[in-house]
Amino acid sequence: MNIEDIRSILGAKYLVGEEWKDREVHTACGSDMMSDVLAFMKDQSVLLTGLCNLQVIRTCEMMDIICIVFVRGKLPDEAMIEMAKEKGIAVLSTGHRMFAACGMLYENGLRGGPDYK
Amino acid sequence: MSNMIHMSYEVPPGDFTRAGEASSNLKSSLKKMGVNPEIVRKVAIAMYEGEINMVIHATGGKIDVVVSPEEIEMVLKDQGPGIANIELAMQAGYSTAPDNIRNLGFGAGMGLPNMKKYSDEFKIESTVGVGTTVTMKVKME
Ligand SMILES: Nc1ncnc2c1ncn2[C@@H]1O[C@H](COP(=O)(O)OP(=O)(O)OP(=O)(O)O)[C@@H](O)[C@H]1O
Ligand SMILES: [Mg+2]
């Protein structure tokens, strides 16, 4: 699955990084708690979150997460958009809520990481 | 020694939005030095958790980093309130963060366990009323 597939499955729109739409995504993580996200180390992941502040972009930067999907129609501010552009992170926004958005991606074959140890 | 690189970062107090700048700068520097991306990520995550803790639980502080051919050492030092029970603080899920911090996406009680998980050596020293020092080492290989 690539970033464009995620956009299309979730009926989302690009806020940053339409030019990176062909990048492959291997795993996903859905959380509003950043340390939960930071506990999970996987390559080429997408983060789904309802949290909308600068630390979301920072967390993705540290984790090398390549795409963020804001659920429930959340829209990042200008500072977040700028930082995502600078760090090369694609940003999408969808009207779906967390549970539905994760379920739709799962149904299309995307999986999470291993269980927490 | 000539093959050791020292870097030092100030972490300003209170400013939650700016928290993470030191970790971001270190990450860029390590990438430029050509350090293995897997190692860079471990260092970045561990330092970021520590940096956020310094802002949320203390009053900022100072981070010293030494990069040598064998390892990357990070020393995070603050003059915050200190931790009374380190064993308890190290437990996954234990947090004293207030609701306003939880609404900002932190306070899951996962930061210290993550720092331990991503570093090869982890040490925390703390004195109530004096401050906390966390030392972490990540091996290059
Ligand atoms: N630098 C520090 N100074 C004082 N207390 C600290 C410091 N770092 C951690 N603590 C204490 O240890 C607890 C656990 O820290 P930890 O980083 O694991 O979780 P958290 O910061 O509360 O939540 P999270 O990291 O998941 O966002 C904190 O809630 C706090 O009480
Ligand atoms: Mg923490």
PDB file of C-alpha atoms and ligand atoms in Angstrom:
ATOM      1  CA  MET A   1       0.000   0.000   0.000  1.00  0.00           C
ATOM      2  CA  ASN A   2       1.291   3.497  -0.723  1.00  0.00           C
ATOM      3  CA  ILE A   3       0.353   6.947   0.563  1.00  0.00           C
ATOM      4  CA  GLU A   4      -2.073   7.532  -2.281  1.00  0.00           C
ATOM      5  CA  ASP A   5      -3.884   4.231  -1.479  1.00  0.00           C
ATOM      6  CA  ILE A   6      -4.313   5.448   2.114  1.00  0.00           C
ATOM      7  CA  ARG A   7      -5.672   8.767   0.900  1.00  0.00           C
ATOM      8  CA  SER A   8      -8.138   7.072  -1.381  1.00  0.00           C
ATOM      9  CA  ILE A   9      -9.330   4.418   1.137  1.00  0.00           C
ATOM     10  CA  LEU A  10      -9.942   7.105   3.772  1.00  0.00           C
ATOM     11  CA  GLY A  11     -11.352   9.700   1.381  1.00  0.00           C
ATOM     12  CA  ALA A  12      -8.691  11.972   2.839  1.00  0.00           C
ATOM     13  CA  LYS A  13      -7.076  15.089   1.440  1.00  0.00           C
ATOM     14  CA  TYR A  14      -3.419  16.032   1.154  1.00  0.00           C
ATOM     15  CA  LEU A  15      -2.216  18.893   3.316  1.00  0.00           C
ATOM     16  CA  VAL A  16       1.469  18.152   2.698  1.00  0.00           C
ATOM     17  CA  GLY A  17       3.341  15.855   0.362  1.00  0.00           C
ATOM     18  CA  GLU A  18       1.146  14.969  -2.598  1.00  0.00           C
ATOM     19  CA  GLU A  19       4.459  14.626  -4.472  1.00  0.00           C
ATOM     20  CA  TRP A  20       5.402  11.717  -2.161  1.00  0.00           C
ATOM     21  CA  LYS A  21       2.191   9.780  -2.876  1.00  0.00           C
ATOM     22  CA  ASP A  22       4.003   6.756  -4.360  1.00  0.00           C
ATOM     23  CA  ARG A  23       5.984   6.060  -1.174  1.00  0.00           C
ATOM     24  CA  GLU A  24       5.298   2.575   0.187  1.00  0.00           C
ATOM     25  CA  VAL A  25       3.792   2.232   3.673  1.00  0.00           C
ATOM     26  CA  HIS A  26       4.468  -1.048   5.506  1.00  0.00           C
ATOM     27  CA  THR A  27       2.806  -0.655   8.908  1.00  0.00           C
ATOM     28  CA  ALA A  28       0.430   1.620  10.781  1.00  0.00           C
ATOM     29  CA  CYS A  29      -0.017   2.903  14.310  1.00  0.00           C
ATOM     30  CA  GLY A  30      -3.091   4.662  15.719  1.00  0.00           C
ATOM     31  CA  SER A  31      -2.752   6.650  18.949  1.00  0.00           C
ATOM     32  CA  ASP A  32      -3.273   9.983  20.638  1.00  0.00           C
ATOM     33  CA  MET A  33      -0.470   9.336  23.135  1.00  0.00           C
ATOM     34  CA  MET A  34       2.940  10.114  21.692  1.00  0.00           C
ATOM     35  CA  SER A  35       4.935   7.835  24.005  1.00  0.00           C
ATOM     36  CA  ASP A  36       2.787   4.931  22.832  1.00  0.00           C
ATOM     37  CA  VAL A  37       3.815   5.810  19.313  1.00  0.00           C
ATOM     38  CA  LEU A  38       7.442   6.122  20.399  1.00  0.00           C
ATOM     39  CA  ALA A  39       7.327   2.596  21.871  1.00  0.00           C
ATOM     40  CA  PHE A  40       6.813   1.220  18.397  1.00  0.00           C
ATOM     41  CA  MET A  41       9.765   1.098  15.986  1.00  0.00           C
ATOM     42  CA  LYS A  42       9.017   0.069  12.436  1.00  0.00           C
ATOM     43  CA  ASP A  43      10.129   1.178   9.015  1.00  0.00           C
ATOM     44  CA  GLN A  44       7.954   3.199   6.664  1.00  0.00           C
ATOM     45  CA  SER A  45       4.962   3.627   8.917  1.00  0.00           C
ATOM     46  CA  VAL A  46       1.884   5.783   8.901  1.00  0.00           C
ATOM     47  CA  LEU A  47       0.513   7.361  12.093  1.00  0.00           C
ATOM     48  CA  LEU A  48      -3.215   7.909  12.571  1.00  0.00           C
ATOM     49  CA  THR A  49      -3.984  10.375  15.326  1.00  0.00           C
ATOM     50  CA  GLY A  50      -6.609  12.741  16.686  1.00  0.00           C
ATOM     51  CA  LEU A  51      -3.955  14.760  18.520  1.00  0.00           C
ATOM     52  CA  CYS A  52      -3.082  17.941  16.715  1.00  0.00           C
ATOM     53  CA  ASN A  53       0.007  19.793  17.967  1.00  0.00           C
ATOM     54  CA  LEU A  54       3.643  20.307  17.011  1.00  0.00           C
ATOM     55  CA  GLN A  55       4.810  17.325  19.070  1.00  0.00           C
ATOM     56  CA  VAL A  56       2.955  14.998  16.678  1.00  0.00           C
ATOM     57  CA  ILE A  57       5.248  16.159  13.866  1.00  0.00           C
ATOM     58  CA  ARG A  58       8.284  15.956  16.183  1.00  0.00           C
ATOM     59  CA  THR A  59       7.375  12.400  17.193  1.00  0.00           C
ATOM     60  CA  CYS A  60       7.102  11.366  13.538  1.00  0.00           C
ATOM     61  CA  GLU A  61      10.406  13.048  12.786  1.00  0.00           C
ATOM     62  CA  MET A  62      12.165  11.049  15.538  1.00  0.00           C
ATOM     63  CA  MET A  63      10.509   7.796  14.395  1.00  0.00           C
ATOM     64  CA  ASP A  64      11.091   8.351  10.642  1.00  0.00           C
ATOM     65  CA  ILE A  65       7.321   7.986  10.139  1.00  0.00           C
ATOM     66  CA  ILE A  66       6.579   8.938   6.537  1.00  0.00           C
ATOM     67  CA  CYS A  67       2.886   9.890   6.718  1.00  0.00           C
ATOM     68  CA  ILE A  68       0.450  11.309   9.291  1.00  0.00           C
ATOM     69  CA  VAL A  69      -3.325  10.988   8.987  1.00  0.00           C
ATOM     70  CA  PHE A  70      -5.324  13.374  11.168  1.00  0.00           C
ATOM     71  CA  VAL A  71      -8.691  11.793  11.944  1.00  0.00           C
ATOM     72  CA  ARG A  72     -12.031  13.470  12.824  1.00  0.00           C
ATOM     73  CA  GLY A  73     -11.291  16.255  10.337  1.00  0.00           C
ATOM     74  CA  LYS A  74      -8.531  17.742  12.483  1.00  0.00           C
ATOM     75  CA  LEU A  75      -6.458  20.359  10.688  1.00  0.00           C
ATOM     76  CA  PRO A  76      -2.861  21.167  11.636  1.00  0.00           C
ATOM     77  CA  ASP A  77      -1.768  24.790  11.944  1.00  0.00           C
ATOM     78  CA  GLU A  78       0.784  26.603   9.766  1.00  0.00           C
ATOM     79  CA  ALA A  79       3.751  25.790  12.036  1.00  0.00           C
ATOM     80  CA  MET A  80       2.925  22.073  11.901  1.00  0.00           C
ATOM     81  CA  ILE A  81       2.545  22.153   8.103  1.00  0.00           C
ATOM     82  CA  GLU A  82       5.888  23.936   7.740  1.00  0.00           C
ATOM     83  CA  MET A  83       7.693  21.451   9.981  1.00  0.00           C
ATOM     84  CA  ALA A  84       6.176  18.456   8.167  1.00  0.00           C
ATOM     85  CA  LYS A  85       7.306  19.867   4.802  1.00  0.00           C
ATOM     86  CA  GLU A  86      10.788  20.480   6.106  1.00  0.00           C
ATOM     87  CA  LYS A  87      11.044  16.943   7.509  1.00  0.00           C
ATOM     88  CA  GLY A  88       9.546  15.274   4.422  1.00  0.00           C
ATOM     89  CA  ILE A  89       6.447  13.890   6.161  1.00  0.00           C
ATOM     90  CA  ALA A  90       3.204  13.627   4.156  1.00  0.00           C
ATOM     91  CA  VAL A  91       0.123  14.931   5.995  1.00  0.00           C
ATOM     92  CA  LEU A  92      -3.465  13.857   5.306  1.00  0.00           C
ATOM     93  CA  SER A  93      -6.765  14.754   6.923  1.00  0.00           C
ATOM     94  CA  THR A  94      -9.871  12.552   6.957  1.00  0.00           C
ATOM     95  CA  GLY A  95     -13.331  13.051   8.427  1.00  0.00           C
ATOM     96  CA  HIS A  96     -13.450   9.449   9.700  1.00  0.00           C
ATOM     97  CA  ARG A  97     -12.975   8.753  13.389  1.00  0.00           C
ATOM     98  CA  MET A  98     -10.024   6.751  14.677  1.00  0.00           C
ATOM     99  CA  PHE A  99     -11.725   3.355  14.947  1.00  0.00           C
ATOM    100  CA  ALA A 100     -13.250   3.511  11.482  1.00  0.00           C
ATOM    101  CA  ALA A 101     -10.106   4.874   9.814  1.00  0.00           C
ATOM    102  CA  CYS A 102      -7.899   2.133  11.336  1.00  0.00           C
ATOM    103  CA  GLY A 103     -10.485  -0.527  10.428  1.00  0.00           C
ATOM    104  CA  MET A 104     -10.655   0.588   6.817  1.00  0.00           C
ATOM    105  CA  LEU A 105      -6.880   0.391   6.407  1.00  0.00           C
ATOM    106  CA  TYR A 106      -6.748  -2.970   8.206  1.00  0.00           C
ATOM    107  CA  GLU A 107      -9.459  -4.333   5.950  1.00  0.00           C
ATOM    108  CA  ASN A 108      -7.325  -3.336   2.984  1.00  0.00           C
ATOM    109  CA  GLY A 109      -4.368  -5.332   4.262  1.00  0.00           C
ATOM    110  CA  LEU A 110      -2.366  -2.815   6.311  1.00  0.00           C
ATOM    111  CA  ARG A 111      -1.124  -4.189   9.668  1.00  0.00           C
ATOM    112  CA  GLY A 112       0.256  -2.832  12.938  1.00  0.00           C
ATOM    113  CA  GLY A 113       3.564  -3.684  14.555  1.00  0.00           C
ATOM    114  CA  PRO A 114       4.219  -6.595  16.932  1.00  0.00           C
ATOM    115  CA  ASP A 115       2.694  -6.668  20.430  1.00  0.00           C
ATOM    116  CA  TYR A 116       4.363  -4.545  23.098  1.00  0.00           C
ATOM    117  CA  LYS A 117       6.966  -6.403  25.119  1.00  0.00           C
TER     118      LYS A 117
ATOM    119  CA  MET B   1      40.492  12.940  21.856  1.00  0.00           C
ATOM    120  CA  SER B   2      40.272  13.965  18.224  1.00  0.00           C
ATOM    121  CA  ASN B   3      37.804  11.243  17.236  1.00  0.00           C
ATOM    122  CA  MET B   4      35.297  12.230  19.915  1.00  0.00           C
ATOM    123  CA  ILE B   5      32.716  14.877  19.134  1.00  0.00           C
ATOM    124  CA  HIS B   6      31.066  16.792  21.965  1.00  0.00           C
ATOM    125  CA  MET B   7      27.755  18.567  21.586  1.00  0.00           C
ATOM    126  CA  SER B   8      25.788  20.489  24.140  1.00  0.00           C
ATOM    127  CA  TYR B   9      22.153  21.614  24.141  1.00  0.00           C
ATOM    128  CA  GLU B  10      20.184  23.904  26.406  1.00  0.00           C
ATOM    129  CA  VAL B  11      16.581  22.835  26.984  1.00  0.00           C
ATOM    130  CA  PRO B  12      14.524  25.932  27.845  1.00  0.00           C
ATOM    131  CA  PRO B  13      11.929  25.637  30.638  1.00  0.00           C
ATOM    132  CA  GLY B  14       8.183  25.559  30.173  1.00  0.00           C
ATOM    133  CA  ASP B  15       8.030  25.894  26.434  1.00  0.00           C
ATOM    134  CA  PHE B  16       6.249  22.683  25.445  1.00  0.00           C
ATOM    135  CA  THR B  17       5.896  23.644  21.761  1.00  0.00           C
ATOM    136  CA  ARG B  18       9.628  24.094  21.372  1.00  0.00           C
ATOM    137  CA  ALA B  19      10.480  20.869  23.201  1.00  0.00           C
ATOM    138  CA  GLY B  20      12.235  18.489  20.860  1.00  0.00           C
ATOM    139  CA  GLU B  21      14.508  21.023  19.189  1.00  0.00           C
ATOM    140  CA  ALA B  22      17.625  19.600  20.834  1.00  0.00           C
ATOM    141  CA  SER B  23      16.724  16.055  19.743  1.00  0.00           C
ATOM    142  CA  SER B  24      15.935  17.275  16.256  1.00  0.00           C
ATOM    143  CA  ASN B  25      19.300  19.063  16.013  1.00  0.00           C
ATOM    144  CA  LEU B  26      21.162  16.013  17.293  1.00  0.00           C
ATOM    145  CA  LYS B  27      19.339  13.808  14.815  1.00  0.00           C
ATOM    146  CA  SER B  28      20.360  16.039  11.880  1.00  0.00           C
ATOM    147  CA  SER B  29      23.976  16.143  13.083  1.00  0.00           C
ATOM    148  CA  LEU B  30      24.195  12.364  13.424  1.00  0.00           C
ATOM    149  CA  LYS B  31      22.682  11.892   9.963  1.00  0.00           C
ATOM    150  CA  LYS B  32      25.281  14.289   8.520  1.00  0.00           C
ATOM    151  CA  MET B  33      28.038  12.309  10.249  1.00  0.00           C
ATOM    152  CA  GLY B  34      26.796   9.251   8.395  1.00  0.00           C
ATOM    153  CA  VAL B  35      25.729   7.278  11.490  1.00  0.00           C
ATOM    154  CA  ASN B  36      23.586   4.196  10.687  1.00  0.00           C
ATOM    155  CA  PRO B  37      19.915   5.330  10.430  1.00  0.00           C
ATOM    156  CA  GLU B  38      18.709   2.609  12.842  1.00  0.00           C
ATOM    157  CA  ILE B  39      21.140   3.904  15.499  1.00  0.00           C
ATOM    158  CA  VAL B  40      20.181   7.509  14.772  1.00  0.00           C
ATOM    159  CA  ARG B  41      16.531   6.638  15.333  1.00  0.00           C
ATOM    160  CA  LYS B  42      17.209   4.901  18.665  1.00  0.00           C
ATOM    161  CA  VAL B  43      19.246   7.880  19.880  1.00  0.00           C
ATOM    162  CA  ALA B  44      16.645  10.380  18.660  1.00  0.00           C
ATOM    163  CA  ILE B  45      13.722   8.600  20.361  1.00  0.00           C
ATOM    164  CA  ALA B  46      15.574   8.118  23.652  1.00  0.00           C
ATOM    165  CA  MET B  47      16.753  11.719  23.752  1.00  0.00           C
ATOM    166  CA  TYR B  48      13.360  13.122  22.723  1.00  0.00           C
ATOM    167  CA  GLU B  49      11.596  11.281  25.577  1.00  0.00           C
ATOM    168  CA  GLY B  50      14.194  12.647  27.980  1.00  0.00           C
ATOM    169  CA  GLU B  51      13.936  16.159  26.590  1.00  0.00           C
ATOM    170  CA  ILE B  52      10.131  16.137  26.905  1.00  0.00           C
ATOM    171  CA  ASN B  53      10.458  14.892  30.515  1.00  0.00           C
ATOM    172  CA  MET B  54      12.828  17.776  31.314  1.00  0.00           C
ATOM    173  CA  VAL B  55      10.227  20.259  30.050  1.00  0.00           C
ATOM    174  CA  ILE B  56       7.121  18.600  31.520  1.00  0.00           C
ATOM    175  CA  HIS B  57       8.417  17.369  34.876  1.00  0.00           C
ATOM    176  CA  ALA B  58      11.371  19.705  35.518  1.00  0.00           C
ATOM    177  CA  THR B  59      12.371  23.225  34.492  1.00  0.00           C
ATOM    178  CA  GLY B  60      14.371  22.419  31.384  1.00  0.00           C
ATOM    179  CA  GLY B  61      18.047  21.613  31.701  1.00  0.00           C
ATOM    180  CA  LYS B  62      21.128  20.715  29.759  1.00  0.00           C
ATOM    181  CA  ILE B  63      22.000  17.807  27.492  1.00  0.00           C
ATOM    182  CA  ASP B  64      25.580  16.795  26.726  1.00  0.00           C
ATOM    183  CA  VAL B  65      26.282  14.368  23.934  1.00  0.00           C
ATOM    184  CA  VAL B  66      29.552  12.626  23.130  1.00  0.00           C
ATOM    185  CA  VAL B  67      29.880  10.759  19.859  1.00  0.00           C
ATOM    186  CA  SER B  68      32.786   8.353  19.626  1.00  0.00           C
ATOM    187  CA  PRO B  69      33.463   5.613  17.074  1.00  0.00           C
ATOM    188  CA  GLU B  70      32.096   3.023  19.551  1.00  0.00           C
ATOM    189  CA  GLU B  71      29.020   4.711  21.008  1.00  0.00           C
ATOM    190  CA  ILE B  72      26.863   7.756  21.499  1.00  0.00           C
ATOM    191  CA  GLU B  73      26.504   8.950  25.073  1.00  0.00           C
ATOM    192  CA  MET B  74      23.769  11.349  26.183  1.00  0.00           C
ATOM    193  CA  VAL B  75      23.709  12.979  29.618  1.00  0.00           C
ATOM    194  CA  LEU B  76      20.481  14.818  30.452  1.00  0.00           C
ATOM    195  CA  LYS B  77      20.701  16.923  33.569  1.00  0.00           C
ATOM    196  CA  ASP B  78      17.982  19.009  35.195  1.00  0.00           C
ATOM    197  CA  GLN B  79      17.471  20.898  38.437  1.00  0.00           C
ATOM    198  CA  GLY B  80      13.828  19.911  38.703  1.00  0.00           C
ATOM    199  CA  PRO B  81      11.942  18.393  41.663  1.00  0.00           C
ATOM    200  CA  GLY B  82      13.675  14.994  41.350  1.00  0.00           C
ATOM    201  CA  ILE B  83      12.061  11.547  41.528  1.00  0.00           C
ATOM    202  CA  ALA B  84      11.278  10.048  44.949  1.00  0.00           C
ATOM    203  CA  ASN B  85      10.775   6.454  43.793  1.00  0.00           C
ATOM    204  CA  ILE B  86      12.769   5.635  40.679  1.00  0.00           C
ATOM    205  CA  GLU B  87      11.637   2.007  40.547  1.00  0.00           C
ATOM    206  CA  LEU B  88       8.018   3.151  40.432  1.00  0.00           C
ATOM    207  CA  ALA B  89       8.760   5.870  37.846  1.00  0.00           C
ATOM    208  CA  MET B  90      10.389   3.253  35.599  1.00  0.00           C
ATOM    209  CA  GLN B  91       7.219   1.138  35.451  1.00  0.00           C
ATOM    210  CA  ALA B  92       5.353   1.243  32.149  1.00  0.00           C
ATOM    211  CA  GLY B  93       2.150   3.209  32.684  1.00  0.00           C
ATOM    212  CA  TYR B  94       3.249   5.115  35.793  1.00  0.00           C
ATOM    213  CA  SER B  95       2.838   8.863  35.354  1.00  0.00           C
ATOM    214  CA  THR B  96       2.277  11.905  37.520  1.00  0.00           C
ATOM    215  CA  ALA B  97       1.535  14.107  34.495  1.00  0.00           C
ATOM    216  CA  PRO B  98      -1.560  16.296  34.979  1.00  0.00           C
ATOM    217  CA  ASP B  99      -4.576  16.243  32.650  1.00  0.00           C
ATOM    218  CA  ASN B 100      -3.435  19.250  30.639  1.00  0.00           C
ATOM    219  CA  ILE B 101      -0.270  17.356  29.686  1.00  0.00           C
ATOM    220  CA  ARG B 102      -2.291  14.247  28.848  1.00  0.00           C
ATOM    221  CA  ASN B 103      -4.407  16.351  26.500  1.00  0.00           C
ATOM    222  CA  LEU B 104      -1.179  17.314  24.725  1.00  0.00           C
ATOM    223  CA  GLY B 105      -0.399  13.635  24.027  1.00  0.00           C
ATOM    224  CA  PHE B 106       2.045  12.921  26.859  1.00  0.00           C
ATOM    225  CA  GLY B 107       1.678  11.285  30.255  1.00  0.00           C
ATOM    226  CA  ALA B 108       1.216   7.650  29.217  1.00  0.00           C
ATOM    227  CA  GLY B 109       4.027   6.701  31.584  1.00  0.00           C
ATOM    228  CA  MET B 110       5.985   5.198  28.714  1.00  0.00           C
ATOM    229  CA  GLY B 111       8.862   7.674  28.387  1.00  0.00           C
ATOM    230  CA  LEU B 112      11.359   6.174  30.852  1.00  0.00           C
ATOM    231  CA  PRO B 113      10.613   2.563  29.735  1.00  0.00           C
ATOM    232  CA  ASN B 114      11.140   3.688  26.131  1.00  0.00           C
ATOM    233  CA  MET B 115      14.437   5.373  27.001  1.00  0.00           C
ATOM    234  CA  LYS B 116      15.618   2.170  28.634  1.00  0.00           C
ATOM    235  CA  LYS B 117      14.397   0.052  25.730  1.00  0.00           C
ATOM    236  CA  TYR B 118      16.164   2.079  23.031  1.00  0.00           C
ATOM    237  CA  SER B 119      19.496   2.510  24.827  1.00  0.00           C
ATOM    238  CA  ASP B 120      22.178  -0.127  25.441  1.00  0.00           C
ATOM    239  CA  GLU B 121      23.086   1.395  28.808  1.00  0.00           C
ATOM    240  CA  PHE B 122      20.680   3.393  30.939  1.00  0.00           C
ATOM    241  CA  LYS B 123      21.264   5.046  34.281  1.00  0.00           C
ATOM    242  CA  ILE B 124      19.055   7.417  36.231  1.00  0.00           C
ATOM    243  CA  GLU B 125      20.149   9.310  39.322  1.00  0.00           C
ATOM    244  CA  SER B 126      17.786  11.594  41.140  1.00  0.00           C
ATOM    245  CA  THR B 127      17.610  13.505  44.393  1.00  0.00           C
ATOM    246  CA  VAL B 128      14.354  15.053  45.541  1.00  0.00           C
ATOM    247  CA  GLY B 129      14.687  18.825  45.591  1.00  0.00           C
ATOM    248  CA  VAL B 130      17.973  18.756  43.675  1.00  0.00           C
ATOM    249  CA  GLY B 131      17.344  17.271  40.255  1.00  0.00           C
ATOM    250  CA  THR B 132      17.639  14.330  37.910  1.00  0.00           C
ATOM    251  CA  THR B 133      20.435  13.071  35.675  1.00  0.00           C
ATOM    252  CA  VAL B 134      19.808  10.451  33.033  1.00  0.00           C
ATOM    253  CA  THR B 135      22.763   8.869  31.246  1.00  0.00           C
ATOM    254  CA  MET B 136      22.162   6.777  28.149  1.00  0.00           C
ATOM    255  CA  LYS B 137      24.547   5.047  25.778  1.00  0.00           C
ATOM    256  CA  VAL B 138      23.753   3.626  22.391  1.00  0.00           C
ATOM    257  CA  LYS B 139      26.399   1.399  20.790  1.00  0.00           C
ATOM    258  CA  MET B 140      27.331   2.086  17.185  1.00  0.00           C
ATOM    259  CA  GLU B 141      26.945  -1.587  16.294  1.00  0.00           C
TER     260      GLU B 141
HETATM  261  N1  LIG C   1      13.234  14.736  34.688  1.00  0.00           N
HETATM  262  C1  LIG C   1      12.294  14.406  35.598  1.00  0.00           C
HETATM  263  N2  LIG C   1      12.132  15.139  36.724  1.00  0.00           N
HETATM  264  C2  LIG C   1      11.185  14.808  37.640  1.00  0.00           C
HETATM  265  N3  LIG C   1      10.344  13.765  37.505  1.00  0.00           N
HETATM  266  C3  LIG C   1      10.457  12.994  36.405  1.00  0.00           C
HETATM  267  C4  LIG C   1      11.417  13.276  35.386  1.00  0.00           C
HETATM  268  N4  LIG C   1      11.294  12.331  34.422  1.00  0.00           N
HETATM  269  C5  LIG C   1      10.302  11.526  34.807  1.00  0.00           C
HETATM  270  N5  LIG C   1       9.776  11.903  35.998  1.00  0.00           N
HETATM  271  C6  LIG C   1       8.710  11.222  36.775  1.00  0.00           C
HETATM  272  O1  LIG C   1       8.601   9.871  36.339  1.00  0.00           O
HETATM  273  C7  LIG C   1       7.288   9.619  35.809  1.00  0.00           C
HETATM  274  C8  LIG C   1       7.380   8.648  34.664  1.00  0.00           C
HETATM  275  O2  LIG C   1       8.082   9.260  33.549  1.00  0.00           O
HETATM  276  P1  LIG C   1       7.779   8.740  32.082  1.00  0.00           P
HETATM  277  O3  LIG C   1       8.593   9.549  31.128  1.00  0.00           O
HETATM  278  O4  LIG C   1       7.951   7.265  32.036  1.00  0.00           O
HETATM  279  O5  LIG C   1       6.228   9.031  31.907  1.00  0.00           O
HETATM  280  P2  LIG C   1       5.486  10.415  31.646  1.00  0.00           P
HETATM  281  O6  LIG C   1       6.478  11.464  31.262  1.00  0.00           O
HETATM  282  O7  LIG C   1       4.633  10.717  32.813  1.00  0.00           O
HETATM  283  O8  LIG C   1       4.559  10.057  30.401  1.00  0.00           O
HETATM  284  P3  LIG C   1       5.067   9.816  28.886  1.00  0.00           P
HETATM  285  O9  LIG C   1       6.558   9.780  28.899  1.00  0.00           O
HETATM  286  O10 LIG C   1       4.446   8.532  28.469  1.00  0.00           O
HETATM  287  O11 LIG C   1       4.555  10.964  28.103  1.00  0.00           O
HETATM  288  C9  LIG C   1       6.756  10.972  35.450  1.00  0.00           C
HETATM  289  O12 LIG C   1       5.349  11.018  35.419  1.00  0.00           O
HETATM  290  C10 LIG C   1       7.347  11.844  36.563  1.00  0.00           C
HETATM  291  O13 LIG C   1       6.622  11.695  37.767  1.00  0.00           O
HETATM  292 MG    MG C   2       7.889  11.075  29.743  1.00  0.00          MG
END
